[in-house]
XYZ file of C-alpha atoms in Angstrom:
752
model
C -27.695 -80.953 7.158
C -26.865 -82.659 10.741
C -23.807 -80.505 9.438
C -25.494 -78.179 9.421
C -28.347 -78.457 11.962
C -25.524 -78.011 14.349
C -23.833 -74.911 13.765
C -27.475 -73.822 13.376
C -28.540 -75.253 16.845
C -25.130 -72.890 18.685
C -26.382 -70.234 16.334
C -29.795 -70.888 18.638
C -27.965 -70.891 21.635
C -25.373 -68.115 21.297
C -28.568 -65.742 20.606
C -29.447 -66.997 23.947
C -26.830 -64.062 24.852
C -28.978 -61.182 23.923
C -29.998 -60.900 28.135
C -27.504 -61.172 29.522
C -25.735 -58.583 26.709
C -28.873 -55.984 27.302
C -28.382 -55.928 31.303
C -24.429 -55.856 30.666
C -24.913 -52.986 28.569
C -27.329 -51.613 30.958
C -24.908 -52.011 33.789
C -21.915 -50.496 31.815
C -24.332 -47.179 31.482
C -24.880 -47.020 35.271
C -20.939 -46.425 35.294
C -18.366 -43.396 34.035
C -16.310 -44.592 32.419
C -12.716 -43.296 31.831
C -9.675 -44.011 28.662
C -6.787 -43.761 28.588
C -5.086 -44.252 25.010
C -2.542 -44.997 23.583
C -0.854 -42.566 21.059
C -2.448 -42.543 17.142
C -0.224 -43.221 14.461
C -1.518 -42.023 11.272
C -0.185 -42.942 8.283
C -1.445 -40.635 4.576
C -1.327 -43.918 3.096
C -4.232 -43.961 -0.036
C -5.659 -46.720 0.400
C -4.646 -47.820 3.156
C -6.810 -50.854 3.886
C -5.703 -52.303 0.180
C -3.967 -55.454 1.733
C -0.941 -55.375 -0.636
C -0.629 -51.397 0.329
C -0.902 -52.947 5.202
C 1.924 -54.973 4.221
C 4.662 -53.451 2.462
C 4.312 -51.031 5.585
C 4.814 -53.083 8.327
C 8.632 -53.646 9.178
C 9.795 -56.504 8.590
C 9.309 -59.345 4.895
C 5.329 -59.785 5.034
C 3.676 -59.815 1.405
C -0.108 -59.741 1.303
C -2.891 -59.896 -1.558
C -6.501 -59.134 -1.581
C -9.267 -60.977 -4.350
C -7.692 -62.230 -7.645
C -10.043 -60.338 -10.408
C -7.214 -60.532 -13.615
C -8.497 -64.405 -13.869
C -5.512 -66.287 -12.619
C -4.743 -68.977 -11.473
C -3.840 -69.736 -7.275
C -0.139 -70.988 -8.622
C 0.048 -67.708 -10.549
C -0.836 -65.352 -7.470
C 1.034 -66.152 -5.257
C 3.573 -66.998 -7.428
C 3.144 -62.983 -8.222
C 4.267 -62.458 -4.704
C 8.585 -61.987 -4.109
C 10.146 -65.725 -2.063
C 6.860 -67.123 -2.596
C 5.778 -70.184 -5.143
C 3.947 -72.857 -4.973
C 4.361 -76.955 -6.068
C 2.626 -77.527 -8.950
C 0.437 -81.277 -9.032
C -2.149 -81.404 -11.753
C -3.426 -85.116 -10.719
C -3.783 -82.882 -6.570
C -6.088 -80.561 -6.339
C -5.558 -78.615 -3.783
C -2.931 -75.614 -3.296
C 0.940 -76.008 -1.313
C 3.046 -72.989 -0.750
C 6.950 -72.952 -1.608
C 8.909 -69.647 1.142
C 11.668 -69.709 -0.282
C 12.907 -72.970 -1.153
C 10.651 -74.860 1.190
C 7.461 -76.445 1.358
C 5.188 -78.668 3.913
C 3.319 -79.157 6.720
C 5.606 -77.488 9.309
C 8.140 -76.368 6.720
C 5.973 -74.027 5.368
C 2.229 -73.110 8.609
C 0.014 -73.116 5.871
C -3.979 -71.613 7.422
C -6.620 -70.445 6.567
C -8.656 -68.129 8.452
C -6.013 -69.310 10.987
C -6.470 -72.159 11.406
C -3.545 -73.966 10.328
C -4.326 -77.108 7.696
C -2.524 -81.343 7.586
C -3.878 -82.326 4.621
C -2.214 -84.770 2.672
C -3.298 -86.456 -0.825
C -2.223 -88.599 -1.979
C -2.698 -89.253 -5.695
C -2.863 -92.462 -8.089
C 0.330 -92.421 -10.927
C 0.668 -93.808 -13.344
C 3.392 -92.089 -14.847
C 5.314 -91.431 -11.542
C 8.486 -95.078 -11.042
C 6.927 -98.064 -10.987
C 2.848 -95.906 -11.254
C 3.764 -94.726 -7.296
C 1.083 -93.031 -6.336
C 2.011 -88.988 -5.857
C 1.629 -87.205 -2.622
C 1.935 -83.773 -0.841
C 0.839 -81.115 2.020
C -1.747 -78.981 0.511
C -5.115 -77.135 0.761
C -8.413 -77.989 -0.381
C -10.461 -74.879 -1.174
C -12.224 -73.000 -3.417
C -10.434 -70.266 -5.149
C -14.271 -68.520 -5.748
C -13.900 -68.204 -1.395
C -9.723 -65.768 -1.229
C -10.719 -62.976 -0.791
C -7.086 -61.888 0.791
C -4.047 -64.229 1.422
C -1.043 -63.252 3.913
C 2.200 -64.573 3.692
C 4.895 -64.795 6.093
C 8.275 -65.209 5.786
C 11.200 -65.277 7.829
C 9.874 -64.204 11.240
C 7.591 -64.418 13.517
C 4.045 -63.112 13.617
C 2.626 -65.331 17.460
C 0.703 -68.636 17.023
C 1.350 -68.202 12.634
C 4.878 -68.771 14.042
C 3.766 -72.487 15.749
C 5.535 -75.544 13.652
C 6.504 -73.150 10.724
C 10.278 -72.797 10.312
C 10.424 -70.289 7.088
C 7.150 -68.796 7.705
C 2.995 -68.563 6.516
C 0.478 -68.131 4.692
C -2.783 -67.301 5.347
C -5.845 -67.855 2.854
C -8.358 -65.136 3.759
C -12.399 -66.223 3.066
C -14.818 -65.142 2.033
C -17.862 -63.636 5.108
C -20.842 -61.702 6.455
C -18.728 -58.357 4.956
C -17.424 -58.997 2.109
C -21.439 -59.900 0.304
C -23.339 -57.284 1.740
C -23.488 -53.421 0.627
C -22.487 -50.764 3.433
C -25.895 -49.762 5.017
C -28.045 -52.965 3.724
C -29.331 -55.894 5.530
C -29.088 -58.167 2.741
C -26.603 -59.126 0.298
C -25.833 -61.335 -2.547
C -22.406 -62.031 -4.433
C -22.756 -64.434 -7.071
C -19.266 -64.902 -10.013
C -18.727 -66.272 -13.095
C -15.864 -67.762 -14.831
C -15.320 -70.050 -17.727
C -12.441 -70.746 -20.690
C -11.237 -72.787 -23.054
C -8.363 -74.837 -22.970
C -9.323 -77.174 -20.441
C -10.356 -74.523 -17.737
C -13.980 -75.535 -17.470
C -15.833 -73.079 -15.777
C -17.102 -72.155 -12.610
C -19.909 -70.207 -10.635
C -20.129 -69.268 -6.984
C -22.922 -67.595 -4.607
C -22.692 -65.970 -1.562
C -26.121 -64.510 0.449
C -25.172 -62.605 4.002
C -27.924 -60.832 5.941
C -26.869 -58.805 8.666
C -29.630 -56.964 11.164
C -29.025 -54.806 14.414
C -29.834 -56.758 17.294
C -28.878 -57.841 20.693
C -28.445 -53.632 21.954
C -27.030 -50.589 19.518
C -23.907 -51.091 19.209
C -24.889 -55.602 18.624
C -25.783 -57.158 15.804
C -26.533 -60.683 14.276
C -25.024 -62.074 10.488
C -24.790 -65.109 9.033
C -23.855 -66.110 5.363
C -23.976 -68.982 2.944
C -21.735 -69.837 0.043
C -22.338 -72.042 -2.434
C -19.388 -72.237 -5.393
C -18.966 -75.908 -7.887
C -16.263 -75.761 -10.700
C -16.441 -78.455 -13.811
C -13.051 -78.953 -15.318
C -12.078 -80.149 -18.615
C -9.334 -84.179 -17.811
C -6.666 -82.745 -20.542
C -5.361 -79.486 -21.819
C -3.324 -78.373 -24.753
C 0.551 -77.063 -24.390
C 1.932 -74.438 -27.338
C 2.381 -77.469 -29.293
C -1.544 -78.318 -29.862
C -0.280 -81.803 -28.083
C -2.627 -82.772 -25.660
C -1.584 -82.893 -21.749
C -3.064 -86.879 -21.767
C 0.546 -87.875 -24.185
C 2.136 -86.447 -20.896
C 0.009 -85.816 -17.888
C -3.125 -86.056 -17.311
C -6.498 -88.982 -17.821
C -9.781 -88.932 -18.269
C -9.700 -89.658 -14.946
C -8.415 -85.687 -14.230
C -12.179 -84.823 -15.495
C -13.155 -82.672 -11.779
C -16.065 -81.459 -10.937
C -15.315 -79.885 -6.902
C -18.039 -78.221 -5.041
C -17.648 -76.626 -1.851
C -19.553 -75.274 0.433
C -19.104 -72.281 3.453
C -21.047 -70.768 6.230
C -20.229 -68.163 8.579
C -22.303 -67.246 11.883
C -21.754 -64.316 13.207
C -22.921 -62.838 16.614
C -21.461 -59.294 18.735
C -24.325 -58.796 21.487
C -22.242 -54.927 21.862
C -18.846 -53.436 21.395
C -17.475 -56.323 24.082
C -18.203 -58.636 22.097
C -17.884 -60.945 18.740
C -17.894 -64.572 18.220
C -17.583 -66.256 14.733
C -18.771 -69.721 13.654
C -17.943 -70.905 10.171
C -18.149 -74.383 8.402
C -16.572 -75.244 5.817
C -16.682 -78.108 3.154
C -15.400 -79.500 0.030
C -16.041 -82.009 -2.532
C -14.701 -84.199 -5.268
C -14.905 -87.423 -7.796
C -10.976 -87.192 -9.165
C -7.936 -88.995 -10.569
C -10.015 -92.820 -8.863
C -10.659 -91.036 -5.628
C -13.160 -89.700 -3.736
C -12.047 -86.647 -1.291
C -13.962 -84.788 1.239
C -13.109 -81.793 3.295
C -14.961 -80.707 7.034
C -13.822 -77.317 8.944
C -14.917 -75.989 11.453
C -14.266 -73.252 13.495
C -14.861 -70.534 16.556
C -14.167 -67.286 17.249
C -14.080 -65.466 19.729
C -12.887 -61.777 20.353
C -13.545 -59.579 23.676
C -12.101 -55.902 23.772
C -14.051 -54.589 27.290
C -12.777 -50.780 27.711
C -9.285 -51.589 29.383
C -6.781 -51.321 27.060
C -5.143 -54.995 28.538
C -7.642 -56.669 28.439
C -7.674 -57.751 24.216
C -8.256 -61.462 24.331
C -8.713 -63.923 21.385
C -10.218 -67.499 21.312
C -9.422 -69.898 18.146
C -11.491 -73.458 18.264
C -10.994 -75.101 15.300
C -11.229 -79.080 13.514
C -10.445 -80.664 10.075
C -11.069 -83.136 9.089
C -9.922 -85.119 5.227
C -10.915 -88.461 4.540
C -9.523 -89.496 0.348
C -11.599 -93.101 -0.894
C -9.211 -95.622 -3.712
C -10.900 -97.155 -6.108
C -9.681 -100.574 -6.457
C -6.659 -101.001 -7.974
C -6.140 -97.968 -8.158
C -2.432 -98.323 -6.700
C -0.647 -100.861 -7.199
C -2.000 -104.315 -5.570
C -3.607 -102.740 -3.342
C -7.662 -103.127 -3.199
C -9.826 -100.520 -1.438
C -7.589 -98.094 0.776
C -8.806 -94.904 2.988
C -7.070 -92.684 3.987
C -8.369 -90.375 6.697
C -6.576 -87.168 8.463
C -7.992 -85.145 11.077
C -6.255 -81.981 13.476
C -8.017 -80.691 16.158
C -7.144 -77.119 17.896
C -6.712 -74.127 20.591
C -4.764 -70.421 20.222
C -5.240 -68.869 23.015
C -3.332 -64.921 23.425
C -4.048 -61.447 24.850
C -3.160 -58.245 24.371
C -2.131 -55.297 26.707
C -1.135 -52.449 26.402
C 0.066 -49.694 28.559
C 2.304 -46.741 28.516
C 5.512 -45.287 30.167
C 6.939 -41.790 30.113
C 7.004 -41.306 26.124
C 7.518 -45.455 25.018
C 4.337 -47.492 24.455
C 3.947 -51.249 25.152
C 2.007 -53.803 24.119
C 2.225 -57.439 25.525
C 0.646 -60.362 24.050
C 1.348 -63.932 25.667
C -0.966 -67.083 24.317
C -1.158 -70.801 24.292
C -1.613 -72.863 21.592
C -2.541 -76.945 20.956
C -2.695 -78.659 18.391
C -3.066 -82.219 17.290
C -3.271 -83.724 14.158
C -3.574 -87.525 13.052
C -3.304 -89.889 10.125
C -4.650 -92.692 10.378
C -5.641 -95.897 6.715
C -7.393 -98.723 5.498
C -6.023 -101.000 2.997
C -6.844 -104.700 1.750
C -5.233 -106.676 -1.153
C -6.912 -108.695 -3.554
C -4.002 -111.528 -2.929
C -4.781 -114.673 -1.842
C -1.626 -115.770 -0.352
C -2.055 -114.014 3.394
C 0.837 -113.952 4.092
C 1.801 -112.220 1.147
C -0.638 -110.012 1.946
C 0.230 -109.339 4.504
C 3.825 -108.515 3.684
C 2.070 -105.967 0.303
C 0.316 -104.054 2.746
C 3.112 -103.452 6.278
C 5.269 -103.703 2.937
C 3.956 -99.935 2.019
C 3.951 -96.143 1.615
C 0.827 -95.675 1.639
C -0.019 -92.442 3.354
C 1.915 -93.828 7.041
C 0.218 -93.819 10.259
C 0.880 -91.913 13.003
C -0.433 -88.598 15.638
C 1.651 -85.624 16.334
C 1.000 -82.827 19.683
C 2.363 -79.589 19.817
C 2.128 -77.662 22.746
C 3.154 -73.839 22.346
C 3.829 -70.722 24.885
C 3.670 -68.122 22.786
C 4.662 -64.038 23.970
C 5.777 -61.125 22.203
C 6.970 -57.806 23.303
C 6.575 -53.895 21.154
C 8.534 -51.490 22.388
C 6.741 -48.578 20.115
C 9.659 -45.517 21.620
C 9.679 -42.708 18.415
C 10.512 -43.445 15.403
C 12.047 -46.759 16.931
C 10.703 -49.941 17.316
C 11.986 -53.572 19.045
C 9.912 -55.909 18.735
C 10.386 -59.059 21.253
C 8.764 -62.392 20.710
C 10.090 -65.778 22.726
C 8.086 -69.011 21.721
C 8.455 -72.544 23.829
C 7.397 -75.852 21.407
C 6.781 -79.085 22.896
C 6.335 -81.365 20.564
C 5.720 -85.730 20.546
C 5.016 -87.849 17.057
C 3.677 -91.155 17.573
C 2.969 -94.554 16.273
C 3.456 -97.756 15.414
C 7.277 -98.761 13.893
C 6.627 -102.631 12.909
C 9.153 -106.001 14.235
C 12.625 -105.180 11.892
C 13.599 -108.584 10.062
C 15.312 -111.636 12.096
C 17.887 -110.707 9.074
C 18.566 -106.274 9.882
C 19.569 -105.366 13.118
C 17.887 -102.348 14.053
C 15.982 -100.461 16.676
C 13.910 -101.520 18.569
C 14.253 -105.137 17.071
C 10.732 -105.515 17.325
C 7.057 -104.303 17.276
C 6.582 -100.999 19.109
C 5.154 -97.689 19.638
C 7.658 -95.207 19.224
C 7.100 -91.726 20.766
C 8.978 -88.635 19.614
C 9.995 -85.541 22.113
C 11.966 -82.694 21.548
C 11.510 -79.295 23.123
C 12.865 -75.844 22.834
C 12.807 -71.830 22.900
C 12.688 -69.654 19.619
C 13.339 -66.473 20.265
C 12.680 -63.857 17.884
C 14.080 -60.332 17.626
C 12.812 -57.190 14.521
C 13.880 -53.880 15.805
C 12.753 -51.011 12.809
C 12.828 -47.209 12.372
C 10.661 -44.963 10.420
C 13.389 -42.024 10.245
C 11.825 -40.652 6.348
C 8.871 -42.106 4.786
C 11.877 -42.862 1.926
C 13.924 -44.655 4.237
C 11.982 -46.655 7.264
C 14.896 -49.528 7.649
C 14.237 -52.986 9.924
C 16.727 -55.425 11.320
C 15.966 -58.815 12.481
C 17.343 -62.320 13.615
C 14.283 -65.820 14.547
C 14.471 -69.104 15.910
C 12.668 -71.139 14.206
C 11.509 -75.717 14.794
C 9.493 -77.731 13.225
C 8.699 -81.209 14.645
C 9.200 -83.893 12.172
C 5.457 -85.471 10.478
C 4.390 -88.761 10.612
C 5.046 -89.471 6.984
C 8.249 -88.852 7.023
C 8.792 -90.967 10.923
C 6.874 -94.348 9.833
C 7.740 -94.375 5.713
C 7.295 -97.873 5.400
C 8.593 -98.888 2.289
C 10.254 -101.515 3.990
C 8.088 -102.081 7.678
C 10.038 -101.264 10.236
C 13.116 -100.994 9.118
C 12.580 -98.320 6.841
C 11.574 -95.974 9.976
C 13.496 -94.132 12.367
C 13.397 -94.261 15.738
C 15.537 -91.739 16.343
C 14.528 -88.662 13.586
C 14.837 -85.313 14.867
C 13.267 -82.215 14.592
C 14.484 -79.280 11.825
C 16.053 -75.600 13.486
C 16.290 -72.449 10.779
C 18.526 -69.689 12.604
C 17.546 -66.304 9.577
C 18.980 -63.350 9.818
C 17.393 -60.026 7.502
C 17.698 -57.011 6.981
C 16.381 -54.617 4.171
C 13.788 -51.479 4.166
C 10.499 -50.233 3.459
C 10.058 -47.054 1.440
C 6.815 -44.497 0.720
C 6.936 -41.540 -1.366
C 4.009 -39.643 -2.365
C 4.019 -36.974 -6.037
C 6.762 -38.837 -7.054
C 6.212 -38.442 -10.191
C 2.904 -36.344 -10.279
C 0.103 -34.501 -8.214
C -1.123 -37.410 -5.530
C 0.391 -40.361 -7.449
C 2.545 -42.034 -4.627
C 5.142 -45.015 -4.856
C 6.462 -47.888 -1.784
C 9.219 -50.037 -2.397
C 9.947 -53.752 0.466
C 13.245 -54.013 0.039
C 14.724 -57.457 2.289
C 17.711 -59.551 2.260
C 18.071 -63.031 4.409
C 19.550 -65.715 5.211
C 18.448 -69.281 6.078
C 20.770 -71.662 7.854
C 18.946 -75.269 8.219
C 20.039 -77.796 11.475
C 19.658 -81.018 10.712
C 17.535 -80.693 7.533
C 15.297 -84.484 6.630
C 15.901 -85.480 3.738
C 14.977 -89.787 2.445
C 18.309 -91.472 1.480
C 19.251 -95.277 -0.025
C 19.526 -97.598 2.027
C 20.911 -102.128 1.639
C 21.719 -105.246 3.863
C 25.188 -105.252 4.624
C 27.517 -106.919 7.045
C 26.940 -108.221 10.475
C 23.122 -106.467 9.729
C 23.585 -103.420 8.875
C 21.690 -100.950 6.917
C 24.469 -99.229 5.117
C 23.900 -95.368 2.961
C 24.614 -95.510 0.023
C 26.317 -92.631 -0.528
C 29.860 -93.963 -2.163
C 31.763 -94.744 1.811
C 31.195 -98.527 1.417
C 33.862 -100.426 2.133
C 35.252 -103.061 0.405
C 34.328 -105.517 2.644
C 30.720 -103.798 2.959
C 30.080 -103.750 0.348
C 30.620 -106.702 -0.965
C 28.791 -108.333 1.427
C 25.525 -105.846 0.220
C 22.673 -107.700 0.015
C 20.134 -105.964 -2.821
C 17.118 -107.713 -1.587
C 17.013 -105.674 1.112
C 16.511 -102.255 1.227
C 14.957 -99.309 1.913
C 14.361 -95.363 2.435
C 14.167 -93.960 5.581
C 14.726 -90.557 6.018
C 17.428 -89.439 8.407
C 18.715 -85.698 9.306
C 21.018 -83.807 6.736
C 24.778 -83.701 8.913
C 25.815 -80.766 7.561
C 23.934 -77.129 7.375
C 21.375 -76.323 4.774
C 22.029 -72.240 3.532
C 19.754 -70.347 2.223
C 20.090 -66.860 0.841
C 18.707 -63.791 -1.237
C 17.194 -61.492 -1.847
C 13.666 -60.015 -2.810
C 12.061 -56.683 -3.746
C 8.348 -55.554 -3.939
C 7.564 -52.121 -5.268
C 4.411 -50.676 -6.307
C 3.896 -46.976 -7.758
C 0.066 -45.404 -8.864
C -1.204 -42.442 -9.899
C -4.744 -43.474 -10.458
C -4.906 -43.801 -14.613
C -1.644 -45.926 -14.995
C -0.386 -48.460 -12.150
C 2.411 -51.167 -12.424
C 4.162 -53.752 -9.184
C 6.823 -54.962 -10.285
C 7.722 -58.107 -7.362
C 11.385 -59.511 -7.841
C 13.282 -63.019 -6.527
C 16.902 -63.794 -6.058
C 17.622 -66.489 -4.371
C 20.228 -69.778 -3.202
C 17.903 -72.045 -2.000
C 19.606 -76.070 -2.853
C 18.954 -78.639 -0.989
C 19.082 -82.136 -0.416
C 17.784 -84.316 -3.389
C 14.796 -87.071 -1.399
C 15.222 -90.537 -3.019
C 11.953 -91.200 -1.561
C 10.316 -87.944 -3.926
C 11.580 -89.904 -6.761
C 10.768 -94.402 -6.345
C 8.053 -93.160 -4.180
C 6.632 -90.189 -4.936
C 6.908 -88.418 -1.494
C 7.373 -84.897 -1.106
C 8.395 -83.618 -4.433
C 12.090 -81.195 -5.164
C 11.002 -77.818 -4.080
C 13.920 -75.393 -4.483
C 13.463 -72.150 -6.639
C 14.480 -70.705 -9.771
C 17.332 -68.989 -9.196
C 15.362 -65.759 -9.621
C 11.721 -65.042 -10.398
C 10.232 -61.446 -11.357
C 6.508 -60.672 -12.225
C 5.665 -57.200 -13.656
C 1.596 -55.759 -13.387
C 1.708 -52.594 -14.223
C -2.112 -51.055 -16.632
C -3.910 -47.606 -16.907
C -7.658 -47.493 -15.854
C -9.409 -45.565 -18.064
C -13.791 -43.554 -18.276
C -13.461 -42.917 -14.401
C -11.347 -45.490 -13.499
C -13.983 -48.082 -14.215
C -11.401 -49.932 -16.669
C -8.370 -51.328 -16.290
C -6.493 -52.470 -18.942
C -3.247 -54.872 -17.818
C -1.004 -56.248 -18.524
C 1.153 -59.298 -16.498
C 4.508 -60.072 -17.434
C 6.507 -62.980 -15.643
C 9.970 -63.616 -16.507
C 11.469 -67.494 -14.588
C 15.697 -67.870 -14.247
C 17.323 -71.199 -14.303
C 15.114 -74.151 -12.359
C 15.787 -77.424 -11.919
C 14.351 -80.685 -11.203
C 15.352 -84.092 -9.656
C 16.313 -85.706 -12.520
C 13.632 -88.080 -14.380
C 16.072 -90.801 -14.771
C 17.257 -91.262 -10.953
C 20.690 -90.027 -12.234
C 22.543 -89.836 -8.634
C 26.315 -88.167 -7.960
C 29.283 -89.637 -6.242
C 27.062 -89.418 -3.394
C 24.609 -91.706 -4.015
C 21.532 -88.906 -3.875
C 19.625 -87.468 -6.967
C 21.096 -85.282 -8.896
C 18.563 -81.692 -9.924
C 18.345 -81.550 -13.818
C 17.960 -78.336 -15.389
C 14.842 -77.409 -16.543
C 15.116 -75.894 -20.032
C 14.718 -72.374 -20.740
C 11.953 -70.507 -19.746
C 10.102 -67.946 -22.149
C 8.308 -64.902 -21.235
C 5.103 -64.916 -20.660
C 2.802 -62.527 -21.070
C -0.730 -62.418 -19.756
C -3.342 -59.190 -20.843
C -6.284 -58.532 -18.758
C -9.175 -56.429 -19.075
C -11.942 -55.487 -16.508
C -15.414 -53.743 -16.113
C -17.049 -51.983 -13.084
C -20.776 -50.935 -15.606
C -21.181 -50.313 -11.624
C -21.710 -50.847 -8.031
C -23.939 -54.136 -9.287
C -21.395 -55.796 -11.749
C -18.775 -56.373 -12.594
C -17.180 -58.117 -15.912
C -13.274 -59.651 -16.799
C -12.001 -60.312 -19.464
C -8.182 -62.001 -19.891
C -5.788 -64.352 -22.258
C -2.908 -65.910 -20.455
C 0.074 -67.153 -22.417
C -1.023 -64.228 -25.254
C 2.456 -65.266 -26.958
C 1.253 -69.433 -26.982
C 5.167 -70.206 -25.256
C 6.087 -73.777 -25.224
C 7.375 -74.658 -22.450
C 6.995 -76.423 -18.020
C 6.352 -73.758 -15.124
C 9.332 -74.697 -12.314
C 8.275 -76.896 -9.697
C 5.795 -78.466 -12.084
C 5.523 -82.133 -10.259
C 4.625 -83.581 -14.659
C 8.355 -81.914 -15.354
C 10.138 -84.889 -13.115
C 8.080 -88.495 -14.151
C 10.511 -90.775 -15.757
C 8.985 -89.794 -19.462
C 10.833 -86.484 -18.696
C 14.165 -87.407 -18.771
C 14.655 -86.524 -22.797
C 11.777 -83.857 -23.046
C 11.803 -82.388 -25.983
C 8.927 -79.474 -27.921
C 5.715 -81.789 -27.423
C 5.580 -82.820 -24.230
C 6.438 -79.288 -22.810
C 4.305 -78.846 -19.971
C 2.536 -75.537 -19.598
C -1.129 -74.428 -20.890
C -0.632 -72.724 -24.604
C -2.615 -69.338 -25.231
C -5.462 -70.018 -23.485
C -9.448 -66.794 -23.259
C -11.128 -67.167 -20.115
C -14.316 -64.742 -19.352
C -16.058 -63.582 -15.867
C -18.138 -61.413 -13.508
C -19.551 -60.648 -10.355
C -22.699 -59.794 -9.974
C -23.719 -58.303 -6.382
C -26.809 -56.290 -4.988
């Protein structure tokens, strides 16, 4: 209630701007305004407000998807986009986006309403090696709140590209105008869904109001939404085997609940202010999870094309409280992360002769910190201290990122040049414990580490609208990301396992492709759109973890098959450490992506095709300590969504066909190659999966949905599912396939 009171109080204060707004409006009416606008490009596309269409019309590797009406999971929704995947982990309860084979904070900038997310989930596991917990970056977000998802792969998008090595994913949540019908002042929107086979039930209600105030152009709006789920602990695969035999426990039963509040204050056409608070709570898998996110957005657009200013202030906090003895010898534990950010930018638009210019200059600052509290029931103080210090649980540290970004967009006739430059300066701080006396390391004693680096990141994107059917683009992007606290302060062996020389990753990405638009392709009134992209990315200083052991001269030697006879003879296996370090050889990723959309009204079809080679070094920490899992994508995957619209296009009946090519998982029994790295093991063949769905817009107030997932009840395991790499999956058989069997889901929406 204190949180609600704070936001409500802030809104009351800001409503006091009404007098100022009226004064400004009155003053403006006394002046004659002369406005000069840039040239306007009109598109003949149908339904241009569709997120999918908007993304397909932009030059570059962009994809978007609107609100899911097919009762698919967020994993399925994201995997239906080209070059986009997810890291599945039933023990986490988060959304973890994978772009072109990379995932995690810094590699992919995951955002909610433009606010970067830094939650690092730690989940107790009985299935990991040595019962170590599973760890993963992810977004704590109720799917009922999501109305749009935007994916950016491989090019710069202003502040979204800060500390984002290969791209970004932004989830937009429901707002005032998504609840209220046009022309109404009040609105209510509800969602309800129920599914068998472990899906459970969920419901959401949003109430909103909006009224004209302050001035003839002004308005005041507010929305409050609540959502809750009841999710079963177990499900059955296509063989009818319960998941508690291969990946879940009774503690997986959960009832997450979320609240979302937004207040929009618009004194006039010049000013637009939005306040938001989003809260998430769950008791799940021997831990309590709480998340609190706040932001303030301000948009200033006076009668000048030289001023288009945006300001974003945000604060996010996540907390996990662990039950006693939920993680081996540790007692009760607590893990916290907090992130604060400021992002301000201005765009100036002007023209010269027949050329239009748009220049954006902005700055983003972000501070992210992780800290923990742990205890143990070990009575011996020395042993207890060693157990706490030499433990992988929730590494602590603080990361500061400051950046200045700029963009110059030049449009002349059919040609566009998009030039961007991003300057990033980061520091990562934390405590490094003293190393053992029998180990030589630097610094030897306890010290405060402060790793710093800075760099420029140029971007160029060139495009041309030659004809609607052929609109080519080509781009080059240099990007970088800071190492995370979890990589630098990895502490399975205290100070021995920390690397004070760890560098950030850098990537060079080249892309070439084209957009295509063709109306009346087969029948009058139909539309066909296509986006094809070829990409290649080269990553330097790729961060991975390897095993080291004490050998001669008190040195920690890397177990990579290069030890000399003298070094091997001196090995002391009582002192081993998993250390994060930079790969000496660059990591190369390449592939191509195709997205196509055809709509003839009564018939529609969408296709997403991805083929890539994204092999990268495996991580020893992922196997032995449950660190962020392997993220290598399947060699190819295809999603086809096709259907028909009947009864004046109010009834839709369709099918989603999912094909997955060869996929790999980190070897469950930690089999090593000659270089001492863990091998990737080829997954069992994944069959083609078909989901059926139907939805019916009864009237503007009622919308009903129905879905059958895994229609043919195929027995398989999803690619990049954490369960597939647990030790018991070394010899995976039909009984331990981890994908859900045939499942029925129904749902409805009511609006008024």
